[in-house]
PDB file of C-alpha atoms and ligand atoms in Angstrom:
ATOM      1  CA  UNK A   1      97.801  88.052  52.123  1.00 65.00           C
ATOM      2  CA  UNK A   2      99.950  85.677  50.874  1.00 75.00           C
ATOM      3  CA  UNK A   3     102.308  83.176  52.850  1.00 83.00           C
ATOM      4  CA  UNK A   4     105.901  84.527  52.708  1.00 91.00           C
ATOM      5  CA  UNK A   5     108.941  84.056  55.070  1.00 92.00           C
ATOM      6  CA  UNK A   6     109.438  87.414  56.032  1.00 94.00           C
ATOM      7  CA  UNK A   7     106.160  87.696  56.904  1.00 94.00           C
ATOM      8  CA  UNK A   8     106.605  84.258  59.225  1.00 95.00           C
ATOM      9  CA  UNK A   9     109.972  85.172  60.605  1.00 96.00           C
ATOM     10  CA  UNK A  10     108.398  89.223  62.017  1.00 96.00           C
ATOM     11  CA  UNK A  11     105.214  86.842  63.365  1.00 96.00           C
ATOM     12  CA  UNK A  12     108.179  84.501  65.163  1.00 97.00           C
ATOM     13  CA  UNK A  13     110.055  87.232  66.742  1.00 98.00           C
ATOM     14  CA  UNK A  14     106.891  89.467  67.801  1.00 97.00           C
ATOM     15  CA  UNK A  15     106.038  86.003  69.642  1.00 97.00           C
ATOM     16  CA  UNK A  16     109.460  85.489  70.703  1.00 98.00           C
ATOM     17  CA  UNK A  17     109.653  88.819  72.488  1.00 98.00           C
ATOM     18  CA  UNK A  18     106.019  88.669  73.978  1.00 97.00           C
ATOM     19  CA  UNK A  19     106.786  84.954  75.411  1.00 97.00           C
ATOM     20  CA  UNK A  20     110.440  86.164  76.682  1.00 97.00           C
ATOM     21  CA  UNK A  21     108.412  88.773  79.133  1.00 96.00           C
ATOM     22  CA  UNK A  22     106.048  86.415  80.068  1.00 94.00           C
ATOM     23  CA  UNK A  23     108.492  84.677  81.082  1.00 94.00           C
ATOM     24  CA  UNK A  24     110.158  87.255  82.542  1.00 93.00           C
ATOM     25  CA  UNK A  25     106.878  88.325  84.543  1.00 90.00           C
ATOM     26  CA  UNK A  26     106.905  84.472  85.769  1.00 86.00           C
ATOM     27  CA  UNK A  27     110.566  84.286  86.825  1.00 78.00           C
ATOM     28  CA  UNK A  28     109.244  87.345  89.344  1.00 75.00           C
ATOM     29  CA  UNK A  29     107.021  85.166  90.412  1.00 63.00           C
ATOM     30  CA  UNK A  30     108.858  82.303  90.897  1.00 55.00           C
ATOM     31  CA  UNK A  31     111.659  83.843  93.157  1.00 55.00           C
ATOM     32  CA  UNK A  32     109.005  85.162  95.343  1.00 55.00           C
ATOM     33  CA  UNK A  33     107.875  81.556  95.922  1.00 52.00           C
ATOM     34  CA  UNK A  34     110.791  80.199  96.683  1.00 51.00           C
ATOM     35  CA  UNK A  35     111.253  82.433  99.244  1.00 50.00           C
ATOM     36  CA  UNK A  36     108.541  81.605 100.814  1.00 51.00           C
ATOM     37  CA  UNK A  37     109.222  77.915 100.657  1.00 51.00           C
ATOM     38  CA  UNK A  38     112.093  78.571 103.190  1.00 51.00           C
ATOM     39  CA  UNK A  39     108.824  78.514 106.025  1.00 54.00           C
ATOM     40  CA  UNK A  40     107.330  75.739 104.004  1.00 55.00           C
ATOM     41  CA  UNK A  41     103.697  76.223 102.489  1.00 54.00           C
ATOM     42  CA  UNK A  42     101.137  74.412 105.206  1.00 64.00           C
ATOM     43  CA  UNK A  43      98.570  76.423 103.042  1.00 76.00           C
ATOM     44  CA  UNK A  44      97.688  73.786 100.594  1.00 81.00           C
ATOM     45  CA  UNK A  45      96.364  77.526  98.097  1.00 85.00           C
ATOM     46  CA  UNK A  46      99.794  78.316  98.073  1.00 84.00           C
ATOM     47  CA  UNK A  47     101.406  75.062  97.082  1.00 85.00           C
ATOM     48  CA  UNK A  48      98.186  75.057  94.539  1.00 85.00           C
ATOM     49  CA  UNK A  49      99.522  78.357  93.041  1.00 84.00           C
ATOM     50  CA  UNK A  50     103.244  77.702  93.276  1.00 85.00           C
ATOM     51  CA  UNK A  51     101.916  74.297  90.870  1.00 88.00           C
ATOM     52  CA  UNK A  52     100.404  76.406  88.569  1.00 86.00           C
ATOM     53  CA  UNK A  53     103.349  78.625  88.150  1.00 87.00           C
ATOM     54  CA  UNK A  54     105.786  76.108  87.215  1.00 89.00           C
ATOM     55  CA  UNK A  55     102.847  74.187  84.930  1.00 91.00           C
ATOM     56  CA  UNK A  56     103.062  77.736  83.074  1.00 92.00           C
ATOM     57  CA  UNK A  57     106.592  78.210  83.485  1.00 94.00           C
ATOM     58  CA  UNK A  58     107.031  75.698  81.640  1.00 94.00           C
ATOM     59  CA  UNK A  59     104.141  75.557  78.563  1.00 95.00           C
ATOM     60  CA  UNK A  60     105.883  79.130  78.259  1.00 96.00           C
ATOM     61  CA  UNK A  61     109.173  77.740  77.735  1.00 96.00           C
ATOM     62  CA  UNK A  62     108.636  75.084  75.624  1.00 95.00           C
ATOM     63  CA  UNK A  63     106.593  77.124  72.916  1.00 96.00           C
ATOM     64  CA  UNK A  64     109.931  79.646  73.434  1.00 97.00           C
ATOM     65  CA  UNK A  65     111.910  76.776  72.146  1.00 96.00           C
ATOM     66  CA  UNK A  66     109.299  76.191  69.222  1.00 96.00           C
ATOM     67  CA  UNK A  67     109.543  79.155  67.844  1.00 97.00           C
ATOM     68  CA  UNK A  68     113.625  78.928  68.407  1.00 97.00           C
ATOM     69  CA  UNK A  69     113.647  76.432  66.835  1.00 97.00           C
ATOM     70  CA  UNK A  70     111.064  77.966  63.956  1.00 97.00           C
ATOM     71  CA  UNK A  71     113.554  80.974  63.726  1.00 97.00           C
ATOM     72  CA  UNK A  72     116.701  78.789  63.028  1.00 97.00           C
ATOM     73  CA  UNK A  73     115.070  77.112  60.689  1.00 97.00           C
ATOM     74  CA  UNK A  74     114.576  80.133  58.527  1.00 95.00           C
ATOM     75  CA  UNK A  75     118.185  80.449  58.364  1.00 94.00           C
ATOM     76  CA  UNK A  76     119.217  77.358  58.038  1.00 94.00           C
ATOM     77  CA  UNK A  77     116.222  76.971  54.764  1.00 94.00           C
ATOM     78  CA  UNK A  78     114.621  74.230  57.042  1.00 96.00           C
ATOM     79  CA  UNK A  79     111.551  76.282  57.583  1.00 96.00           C
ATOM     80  CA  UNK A  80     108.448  74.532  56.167  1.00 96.00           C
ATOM     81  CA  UNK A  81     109.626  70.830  56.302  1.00 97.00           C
ATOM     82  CA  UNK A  82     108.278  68.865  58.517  1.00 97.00           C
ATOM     83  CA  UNK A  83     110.656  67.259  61.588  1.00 95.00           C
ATOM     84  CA  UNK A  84     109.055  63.995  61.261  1.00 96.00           C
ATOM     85  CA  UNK A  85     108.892  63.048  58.325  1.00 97.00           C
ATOM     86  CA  UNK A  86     110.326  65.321  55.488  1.00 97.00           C
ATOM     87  CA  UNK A  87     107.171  66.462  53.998  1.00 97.00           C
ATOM     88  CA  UNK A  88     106.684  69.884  53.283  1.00 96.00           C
ATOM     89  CA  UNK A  89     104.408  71.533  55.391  1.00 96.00           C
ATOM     90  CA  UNK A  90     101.122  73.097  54.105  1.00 94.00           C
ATOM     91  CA  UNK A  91     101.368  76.935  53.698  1.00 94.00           C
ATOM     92  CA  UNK A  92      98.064  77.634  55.028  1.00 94.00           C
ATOM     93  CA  UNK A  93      99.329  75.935  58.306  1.00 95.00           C
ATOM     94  CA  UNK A  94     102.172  78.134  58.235  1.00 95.00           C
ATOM     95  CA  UNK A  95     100.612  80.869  58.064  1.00 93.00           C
ATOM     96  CA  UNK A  96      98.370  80.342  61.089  1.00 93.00           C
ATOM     97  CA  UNK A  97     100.615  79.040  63.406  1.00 94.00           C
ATOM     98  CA  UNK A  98     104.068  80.022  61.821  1.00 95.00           C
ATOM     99  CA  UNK A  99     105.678  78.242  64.406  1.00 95.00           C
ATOM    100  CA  UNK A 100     105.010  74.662  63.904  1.00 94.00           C
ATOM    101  CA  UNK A 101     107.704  72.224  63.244  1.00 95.00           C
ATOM    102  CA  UNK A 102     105.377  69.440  62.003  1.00 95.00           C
ATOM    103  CA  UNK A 103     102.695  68.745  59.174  1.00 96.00           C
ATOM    104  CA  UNK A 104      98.946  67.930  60.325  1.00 95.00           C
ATOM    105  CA  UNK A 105      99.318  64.238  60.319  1.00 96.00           C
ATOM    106  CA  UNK A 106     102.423  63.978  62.651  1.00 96.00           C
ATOM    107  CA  UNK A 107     101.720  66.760  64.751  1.00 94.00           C
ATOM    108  CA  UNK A 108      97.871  65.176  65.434  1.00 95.00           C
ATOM    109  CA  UNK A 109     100.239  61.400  66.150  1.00 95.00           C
ATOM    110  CA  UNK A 110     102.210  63.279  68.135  1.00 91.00           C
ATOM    111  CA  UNK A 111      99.654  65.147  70.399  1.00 88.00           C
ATOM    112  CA  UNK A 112      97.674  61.430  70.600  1.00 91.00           C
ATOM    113  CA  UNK A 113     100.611  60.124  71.949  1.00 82.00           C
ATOM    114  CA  UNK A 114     101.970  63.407  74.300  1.00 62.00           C
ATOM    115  CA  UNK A 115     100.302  62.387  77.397  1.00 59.00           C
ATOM    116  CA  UNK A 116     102.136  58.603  77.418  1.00 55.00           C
ATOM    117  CA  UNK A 117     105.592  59.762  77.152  1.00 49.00           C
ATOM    118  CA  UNK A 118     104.851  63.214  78.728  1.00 48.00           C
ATOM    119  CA  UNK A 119     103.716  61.759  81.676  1.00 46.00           C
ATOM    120  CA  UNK A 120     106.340  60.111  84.417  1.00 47.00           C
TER     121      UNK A 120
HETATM  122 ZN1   ZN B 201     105.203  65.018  58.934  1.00 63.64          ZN
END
């Protein structure tokens, strides 16, 4: 099947929507904890899992503001072009993973540099 935006922007909201109750489903989670955290966790599982949760948490809302960002970019006519550097991304890339804001070469620099300036 062909590339085509329609086709993109159904794959972006179908991910949209599942990511959007997974985050819902972690937000459940998440209140529970900090209810807990009133008694303060001396159970070094629990402050293990509470670690994990907000790791997720958060890899779950940062590819919701990809594909955000994907989905106003098909209506502003942005979709395709790379953030970096202006370069049309490859359609075949699109089509995979139609929520990618960058082509191949910046997105692989920026992923070689992520863990400097992701890290504090
Ligand atoms: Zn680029």
């Amino acid at each position: 099947m062909p590339f085509s935006y329609e086709r993109a922007m159904q794959e972006l909201l179908a991910e949209k929507a599942k990511l959007i109750e997974q985050l819902g489903r972690l937000d459940t989670t998440a209140s529970d904890d900090i209810g807990h955290s009133n008694h303060m966790a001396d159970d070094a599982t629990e402050a293990f899992e509470q670690t994990v949760g907000v790791a997720l948490h958060r890899t779950v809302v940062d590819s919701l503001e990809e594909v955000e960002r994907a989905l106003a970019k098909l209506d502003d006519g942005t979709y395709g072009i790379c953030e970096s550097c202006g370069a049309r991304i490859d359609r075949a890339r699109l089509k995979a993973l139609p929520h990618v804001l960058y082509c191949f070469e910046c997105q692989s620099r920026r992923e070689s540099q992520a863990p400097r300036s992701s890290r504090r």
